[in-house]
Amino acid sequence: MRCNPWECTSSAPRLLLPAHRLPRTHSTALAASGGKLPARPVGIGSAAPSTLITNFDLESVHDTSDEWIRTRTGIRERRVLVHEGTRGVVAAAEDGGRVDTEVPESLRTLGVEAAQRALEMSGVDPSEIDLVVCATSSPDDLFGDAPSIAHAVGCDAAKCAAFDLTAACSGFLFGLVTAGQFLGNGETNKALVVGADALTRWVDWEDRNSCILFGDGAGAVVLTSDGGGGEDEGDGCGILGYAMHSNGGGYNDLKCIYRGEPKKISTPGEGTVVHDGSYDLMTMNGRKVYSFATREVPDVLEEALDRAGLTVDDVDHLLLHQANIRIMEVVAERLGVPMEKVITNLYKYGNTSAASIPLALDEAVRSGRVKPGDVIACAGFGAGLSWGAAILRWG
């Protein structure tokens, strides 16, 4: 008998909620929330690897089936980085211009491609970008991919700061709020937020219950500080309210731990044993993560809606981290949101971690489903444990 892969294994004023809505408190829990941030989304883009693995493909790897995976997770296929072949990109030339070139397909090149598409939609010149945040837990470069992504898309190194942010599957949402804080300081006018992950690098492909869940991808959004700041400024598009939480008490439920290989170097005396660095494969307690997500995500969405001065009835679209269709169904039901309002492309990509929200939003915007002025309630959740929500008005 097969098991369900999920069920078996601020500086802002503190929000005062009614007693029945008070957030759960834990000795290890941290939280930050706030209202409007001047962060108008003006462009979005995404990219996925060229290699496709379907559920039918996995039938030859494990004792599983398309029907079993699809009915329990909502996933039909996923894209996987295999680091073979090349991918066409537009890169910065030595003379300061732009040049078409072929590069090995990697997480960084996916991030570059997603960023370029977002910039193209926005009409913002890359030289105008003041800040680049790359949300990822699986960078190509341990020291961070954001600076090289910023350089590749043509940002001006003399004025643009770039850094990585790690918050696992909550990463893009946390990056969005972080960029919004910079845009509100009066010095930063335009920001690029990238969410990119390749967790198939760290999944245990011998574990039937976890390897079916994950895929790789990247998404990006361009934010500007105009039009969304004060109560009467502009058309009110941007981040209307947000809430972010973490609880290290759940650290062991979803993790990818450092594993060093001992290496002795010949220092004086008996020598010194140091480490050659590496990481273990990802481990997940599916039952606990499922319970955590279905418990906390409805609460954090309502908290963010409170900070935005809105209710569930004001929401045009519900966009959750694309982890499992059953989580989406439970969260939507507990909020009283019909599934017709839920944006999902999980069936095509699987769980792409920090990339999942912008990847799904990109498709919804380009298809015309999300229109200027629409209110989107977004929520991310994952390792840490971390979870958060942001209410966006697209425009």
Coordinates of C-alpha atoms in Angstrom, one line a residue:
M1 CA 0.0 0.0 0.0
R2 CA 1.5 3.3 -1.1
C3 CA 1.6 6.3 1.3
N4 CA 0.6 9.9 0.6
P5 CA 4.0 11.6 0.0
W6 CA 2.8 14.6 2.1
E7 CA 1.0 12.8 4.9
C8 CA 3.3 9.8 5.5
T9 CA 6.5 10.8 6.2
S10 CA 9.6 44.6 11.5
S11 CA 9.6 47.8 12.5
A12 CA 5.9 48.2 11.6
P13 CA 3.3 48.4 14.5
R14 CA 2.3 45.0 15.8
L15 CA -1.1 43.9 14.5
L16 CA -3.9 43.6 17.0
L17 CA -6.2 40.7 16.1
P18 CA -9.5 39.5 17.6
A19 CA -8.9 36.8 20.2
H20 CA -10.1 34.0 17.9
R21 CA -7.6 35.2 15.2
L22 CA -4.5 35.7 17.4
P23 CA -1.5 34.0 15.8
R24 CA -0.1 30.9 17.5
T25 CA 2.9 31.7 19.7
H26 CA 6.0 29.5 19.9
S27 CA 9.2 30.1 21.9
T28 CA 11.1 30.0 18.6
A29 CA 8.7 32.0 16.5
L30 CA 9.5 35.3 14.8
A31 CA 7.2 37.6 12.9
A32 CA 7.0 40.8 10.9
S33 CA 4.0 42.5 9.3
G34 CA 3.0 45.8 7.8
G35 CA 0.7 47.7 5.5
K36 CA 1.3 49.4 2.1
L37 CA 4.7 49.4 0.5
P38 CA 5.5 51.5 -2.5
A39 CA 6.3 48.5 -4.7
R40 CA 4.3 48.5 -8.0
P41 CA 4.8 45.3 -10.1
V42 CA 5.3 46.4 -13.7
G43 CA 6.8 43.4 -15.3
I44 CA 7.2 39.6 -14.8
G45 CA 9.0 36.8 -16.5
S46 CA 9.9 33.1 -16.0
A47 CA 12.0 30.3 -17.4
A48 CA 12.2 26.6 -17.0
P49 CA 14.7 23.9 -18.0
S50 CA 14.3 22.2 -21.4
T51 CA 14.4 18.6 -19.9
L52 CA 10.9 17.2 -19.1
I53 CA 10.3 14.3 -16.8
T54 CA 6.7 13.0 -16.8
N55 CA 5.0 10.8 -14.2
F56 CA 5.0 8.0 -16.9
D57 CA 8.8 8.4 -17.1
L58 CA 9.0 7.8 -13.3
E59 CA 7.1 4.6 -13.6
S60 CA 10.3 3.1 -15.0
V61 CA 12.3 4.4 -12.0
H62 CA 9.9 3.5 -9.1
D63 CA 6.9 1.4 -8.2
T64 CA 4.5 4.2 -8.9
S65 CA 2.0 5.4 -11.5
D66 CA 0.8 8.6 -13.2
E67 CA -2.6 8.1 -11.6
W68 CA -1.2 7.7 -8.1
I69 CA 1.1 10.8 -8.3
R70 CA -1.4 13.0 -10.0
T71 CA -4.3 12.3 -7.7
R72 CA -2.2 12.8 -4.5
T73 CA -0.1 15.8 -5.6
G74 CA -1.7 17.4 -8.7
I75 CA 1.6 17.0 -10.6
R76 CA 1.8 15.5 -14.1
E77 CA 5.3 16.5 -15.1
R78 CA 8.3 18.6 -14.0
R79 CA 11.3 20.4 -15.6
V80 CA 14.7 19.3 -14.5
L81 CA 18.2 20.9 -14.9
V82 CA 20.5 18.3 -16.3
H83 CA 23.4 20.6 -17.2
E84 CA 23.6 19.4 -20.8
G85 CA 23.4 21.4 -23.9
T86 CA 23.2 25.2 -24.2
R87 CA 20.7 27.9 -23.8
G88 CA 20.5 31.1 -25.9
V89 CA 20.8 34.3 -23.8
V90 CA 21.4 38.0 -24.4
A91 CA 24.6 38.9 -22.4
A92 CA 26.6 42.1 -21.6
A93 CA 29.4 42.7 -24.1
E94 CA 32.8 44.0 -23.1
D95 CA 32.1 47.3 -24.9
G96 CA 29.0 47.8 -22.8
G97 CA 26.6 46.7 -25.4
R98 CA 24.5 43.5 -25.6
V99 CA 25.2 40.3 -27.5
D100 CA 23.4 37.1 -28.3
T101 CA 25.3 34.1 -27.1
E102 CA 25.0 30.4 -26.1
V103 CA 25.7 29.3 -22.5
P104 CA 25.4 26.1 -20.6
E105 CA 21.9 25.7 -19.1
S106 CA 22.1 26.4 -15.4
L107 CA 20.1 27.9 -12.6
R108 CA 21.8 31.2 -13.2
T109 CA 21.0 31.2 -16.9
L110 CA 17.3 30.5 -16.0
G111 CA 17.4 33.4 -13.6
V112 CA 18.9 35.7 -16.3
E113 CA 16.3 34.6 -18.8
A114 CA 13.4 35.2 -16.4
A115 CA 14.8 38.6 -15.4
Q116 CA 15.2 39.7 -19.1
R117 CA 11.6 38.8 -19.8
A118 CA 10.4 40.7 -16.8
L119 CA 12.4 43.8 -17.8
E120 CA 11.1 43.5 -21.4
M121 CA 7.5 43.5 -20.2
S122 CA 8.1 46.4 -17.8
G123 CA 9.8 48.7 -20.3
V124 CA 12.4 49.5 -17.6
D125 CA 16.0 49.8 -18.9
P126 CA 18.3 47.5 -16.9
S127 CA 20.6 50.4 -16.1
E128 CA 17.7 52.0 -14.1
I129 CA 17.6 49.0 -11.7
D130 CA 18.9 50.0 -8.2
L131 CA 18.5 46.6 -6.5
V132 CA 18.5 43.0 -7.4
V133 CA 17.4 40.3 -4.9
C134 CA 17.7 36.6 -5.9
A135 CA 15.7 34.3 -3.7
T136 CA 17.3 30.8 -3.8
S137 CA 18.3 27.9 -1.7
S138 CA 20.3 26.2 -4.5
P139 CA 22.5 28.8 -6.2
D140 CA 25.0 27.9 -8.9
D141 CA 27.5 29.9 -6.8
L142 CA 27.5 29.3 -3.0
F143 CA 28.5 32.9 -2.6
G144 CA 25.4 34.1 -4.5
D145 CA 24.0 34.4 -8.0
A146 CA 22.4 37.9 -7.7
P147 CA 25.5 39.9 -8.7
S148 CA 26.2 37.8 -11.8
I149 CA 22.5 37.9 -12.8
A150 CA 22.5 41.7 -12.4
H151 CA 25.6 41.9 -14.6
A152 CA 24.2 39.6 -17.2
V153 CA 21.0 41.6 -17.7
G154 CA 22.9 44.9 -17.9
C155 CA 22.4 46.5 -14.5
D156 CA 24.8 49.4 -13.8
A157 CA 27.3 48.1 -11.2
A158 CA 28.0 51.7 -10.1
K159 CA 24.5 52.1 -8.7
C160 CA 22.9 48.6 -8.4
A161 CA 23.2 46.5 -5.2
A162 CA 22.6 42.8 -5.6
F163 CA 22.4 40.0 -3.1
D164 CA 20.9 36.5 -2.5
L165 CA 18.2 35.8 0.0
T166 CA 17.6 32.3 1.4
A167 CA 14.2 31.4 2.8
A168 CA 13.4 28.2 0.8
C169 CA 9.9 28.0 -0.6
S170 CA 9.0 31.3 1.1
G171 CA 12.0 33.0 -0.5
F172 CA 10.3 34.9 -3.4
L173 CA 7.6 36.3 -1.1
F174 CA 10.2 37.3 1.5
G175 CA 12.3 38.8 -1.3
L176 CA 9.3 40.8 -2.6
V177 CA 8.7 42.4 0.9
T178 CA 12.5 43.0 1.3
A179 CA 12.6 44.9 -2.0
G180 CA 9.5 46.8 -1.0
Q181 CA 11.2 48.0 2.1
F182 CA 14.1 49.4 0.1
L183 CA 11.7 51.0 -2.4
G184 CA 10.1 52.8 0.6
N185 CA 13.3 54.4 1.8
G186 CA 13.4 57.2 -0.8
E187 CA 16.7 56.1 -2.3
T188 CA 15.7 53.0 -4.3
N189 CA 13.4 53.6 -7.2
K190 CA 13.4 50.3 -9.2
A191 CA 14.1 46.7 -8.1
L192 CA 14.3 43.3 -9.7
V193 CA 13.3 40.3 -7.6
V194 CA 14.3 36.8 -8.9
G195 CA 13.1 33.5 -7.5
A196 CA 15.1 30.6 -8.8
D197 CA 15.7 27.0 -7.4
A198 CA 16.9 23.7 -8.6
L199 CA 16.0 21.4 -5.7
T200 CA 16.2 18.3 -8.0
R201 CA 19.9 18.7 -7.3
W202 CA 19.3 17.8 -3.6
V203 CA 16.3 15.5 -3.8
D204 CA 16.8 11.8 -3.1
W205 CA 15.9 10.1 -6.4
E206 CA 15.8 6.8 -4.6
D207 CA 12.9 8.1 -2.4
R208 CA 9.7 7.6 -4.3
N209 CA 7.7 9.8 -1.9
S210 CA 9.9 12.9 -2.4
C211 CA 11.4 12.7 -5.9
I212 CA 8.0 13.0 -7.5
L213 CA 7.3 16.4 -6.0
F214 CA 10.1 18.7 -7.2
G215 CA 11.1 20.5 -10.4
D216 CA 13.4 23.4 -11.3
G217 CA 12.7 26.9 -12.6
A218 CA 13.0 30.6 -12.2
G219 CA 10.7 33.7 -12.1
A220 CA 11.3 37.4 -11.8
V221 CA 9.4 40.6 -11.2
V222 CA 10.3 44.3 -11.7
L223 CA 9.0 46.7 -9.0
T224 CA 9.0 50.5 -9.1
S225 CA 8.4 52.9 -6.2
D226 CA 5.9 55.1 -8.1
G227 CA 2.1 54.9 -7.7
G228 CA 1.6 52.7 -4.7
G229 CA 2.9 54.5 -1.6
G230 CA 0.5 56.6 0.4
E231 CA -3.2 56.4 0.9
D232 CA -3.9 58.9 -1.9
E233 CA -0.9 58.4 -4.1
G234 CA -1.2 56.9 -7.6
D235 CA -3.7 54.1 -8.3
G236 CA -2.8 52.0 -5.2
C237 CA -1.1 49.2 -7.2
G238 CA 1.7 47.4 -5.3
I239 CA 2.1 45.6 -2.0
L240 CA -1.0 46.4 0.1
G241 CA -0.1 44.4 3.2
Y242 CA 2.2 41.6 4.2
A243 CA 3.0 39.2 7.1
M244 CA 6.1 37.0 7.5
H245 CA 6.7 34.3 10.1
S246 CA 9.4 31.7 11.0
N247 CA 9.6 29.0 13.6
G248 CA 12.9 27.2 14.1
G249 CA 11.1 24.6 16.2
G250 CA 10.2 22.9 12.9
Y251 CA 13.7 23.0 11.6
N252 CA 14.0 19.2 11.4
D253 CA 10.8 18.7 9.4
L254 CA 12.3 20.0 6.1
K255 CA 16.1 20.4 5.7
C256 CA 19.2 19.9 3.6
I257 CA 22.1 19.7 6.0
Y258 CA 25.8 20.4 5.6
R259 CA 27.9 17.3 5.4
G260 CA 31.7 17.7 5.4
E261 CA 34.1 15.1 4.4
P262 CA 37.1 14.9 6.8
K263 CA 40.5 15.9 5.3
K264 CA 43.7 16.0 7.3
I265 CA 46.2 18.7 6.6
S266 CA 49.8 18.5 7.7
T267 CA 50.0 21.3 10.2
P268 CA 52.7 21.0 13.0
G269 CA 52.2 18.2 15.4
E270 CA 49.5 15.7 14.7
G271 CA 48.0 17.8 11.9
T272 CA 44.5 19.3 11.7
V273 CA 41.4 17.7 10.3
V274 CA 39.3 20.1 8.2
H275 CA 36.3 19.5 5.9
D276 CA 35.8 19.3 2.2
G277 CA 32.3 20.7 2.0
S278 CA 29.2 19.1 0.7
Y279 CA 25.5 18.7 1.6
D280 CA 23.3 15.7 2.4
L281 CA 20.2 15.1 0.3
M282 CA 17.0 16.9 1.3
T283 CA 14.8 15.2 3.9
M284 CA 11.2 16.0 4.6
N285 CA 8.6 14.9 7.2
G286 CA 5.6 15.0 4.8
R287 CA 2.9 14.6 7.4
K288 CA 4.2 17.4 9.6
V289 CA 4.9 19.8 6.6
Y290 CA 1.3 19.2 5.3
S291 CA -0.2 19.9 8.8
F292 CA 2.0 23.0 9.2
A293 CA 1.0 24.4 5.8
T294 CA -2.7 23.8 6.1
R295 CA -2.7 25.2 9.6
E296 CA -0.6 28.4 9.2
V297 CA -1.2 29.5 5.6
P298 CA -4.9 30.5 6.0
D299 CA -4.0 32.5 9.2
V300 CA -1.1 34.4 7.6
L301 CA -3.2 35.3 4.6
E302 CA -5.9 36.7 6.8
E303 CA -3.2 38.6 8.8
A304 CA -1.9 40.2 5.6
L305 CA -5.4 41.0 4.4
D306 CA -6.0 42.7 7.8
R307 CA -2.8 44.8 7.3
A308 CA -4.1 45.7 3.8
G309 CA -7.5 46.7 5.1
L310 CA -9.2 44.1 2.9
T311 CA -11.2 40.9 3.4
V312 CA -11.3 37.6 1.5
D313 CA -14.2 39.0 -0.5
D314 CA -11.8 41.6 -2.0
V315 CA -9.5 39.0 -3.4
D316 CA -9.6 38.3 -7.2
H317 CA -6.9 35.6 -7.2
L318 CA -5.4 33.3 -4.6
L319 CA -1.8 32.4 -5.5
L320 CA -0.1 29.9 -3.2
H321 CA 3.4 28.3 -3.3
Q322 CA 2.9 25.4 -5.7
A323 CA 3.7 22.5 -3.4
N324 CA 0.7 20.1 -3.5
I325 CA -2.8 20.5 -4.9
R326 CA -4.3 19.1 -1.7
I327 CA -2.7 21.9 0.3
M328 CA -4.2 24.5 -2.1
E329 CA -7.7 22.9 -1.8
V330 CA -7.6 22.9 2.0
V331 CA -6.3 26.5 2.3
A332 CA -8.9 27.7 -0.2
E333 CA -11.7 25.9 1.6
R334 CA -10.7 27.3 5.0
L335 CA -10.6 30.8 3.6
G336 CA -13.9 30.4 1.7
V337 CA -12.3 31.0 -1.7
P338 CA -13.6 29.0 -4.6
M339 CA -11.0 27.0 -6.5
E340 CA -11.8 29.0 -9.7
K341 CA -9.9 31.9 -8.1
V342 CA -6.8 29.8 -7.3
I343 CA -3.9 30.3 -9.8
T344 CA -2.0 27.1 -10.3
N345 CA 0.4 25.5 -12.9
L346 CA 1.6 22.9 -10.5
Y347 CA 0.7 20.1 -12.9
K348 CA 3.3 21.3 -15.4
Y349 CA 6.2 22.1 -13.1
G350 CA 5.9 20.5 -9.7
N351 CA 7.3 22.2 -6.6
T352 CA 9.9 24.7 -7.9
S353 CA 10.5 26.3 -4.4
A354 CA 11.2 30.0 -4.6
A355 CA 10.4 30.0 -8.4
S356 CA 6.8 28.7 -8.0
I357 CA 4.9 31.9 -7.2
P358 CA 6.5 34.1 -10.0
L359 CA 6.4 31.2 -12.5
A360 CA 2.6 30.8 -12.0
L361 CA 2.0 34.5 -11.9
D362 CA 3.8 35.1 -15.1
E363 CA 1.6 32.6 -16.9
A364 CA -1.5 34.2 -15.4
V365 CA -0.5 37.7 -16.4
R366 CA 0.5 36.8 -19.9
S367 CA -2.6 34.8 -20.6
G368 CA -4.8 37.8 -19.5
R369 CA -6.2 36.0 -16.5
V370 CA -4.6 38.6 -14.1
K371 CA -5.5 42.1 -15.2
P372 CA -4.3 45.6 -14.0
G373 CA -6.0 46.4 -10.7
D374 CA -6.6 42.8 -9.7
V375 CA -6.0 41.9 -6.1
I376 CA -3.8 38.8 -5.6
A377 CA -3.4 37.2 -2.2
C378 CA 0.0 35.3 -2.3
A379 CA 1.4 33.0 0.3
G380 CA 4.7 31.0 0.5
F381 CA 5.7 28.3 3.1
G382 CA 8.6 26.0 3.5
A383 CA 11.8 25.1 5.3
G384 CA 12.9 27.0 8.3
L385 CA 10.0 26.5 9.0
S386 CA 9.0 29.8 7.3
W387 CA 5.7 31.1 6.0
G388 CA 4.3 34.5 4.8
A389 CA 1.8 36.3 2.7
A390 CA 1.6 39.5 0.6
I391 CA -1.4 41.1 -0.9
L392 CA -0.7 42.6 -4.3
R393 CA -2.6 44.9 -6.6
W394 CA -1.3 44.2 -10.0
G395 CA -0.6 47.1 -12.3

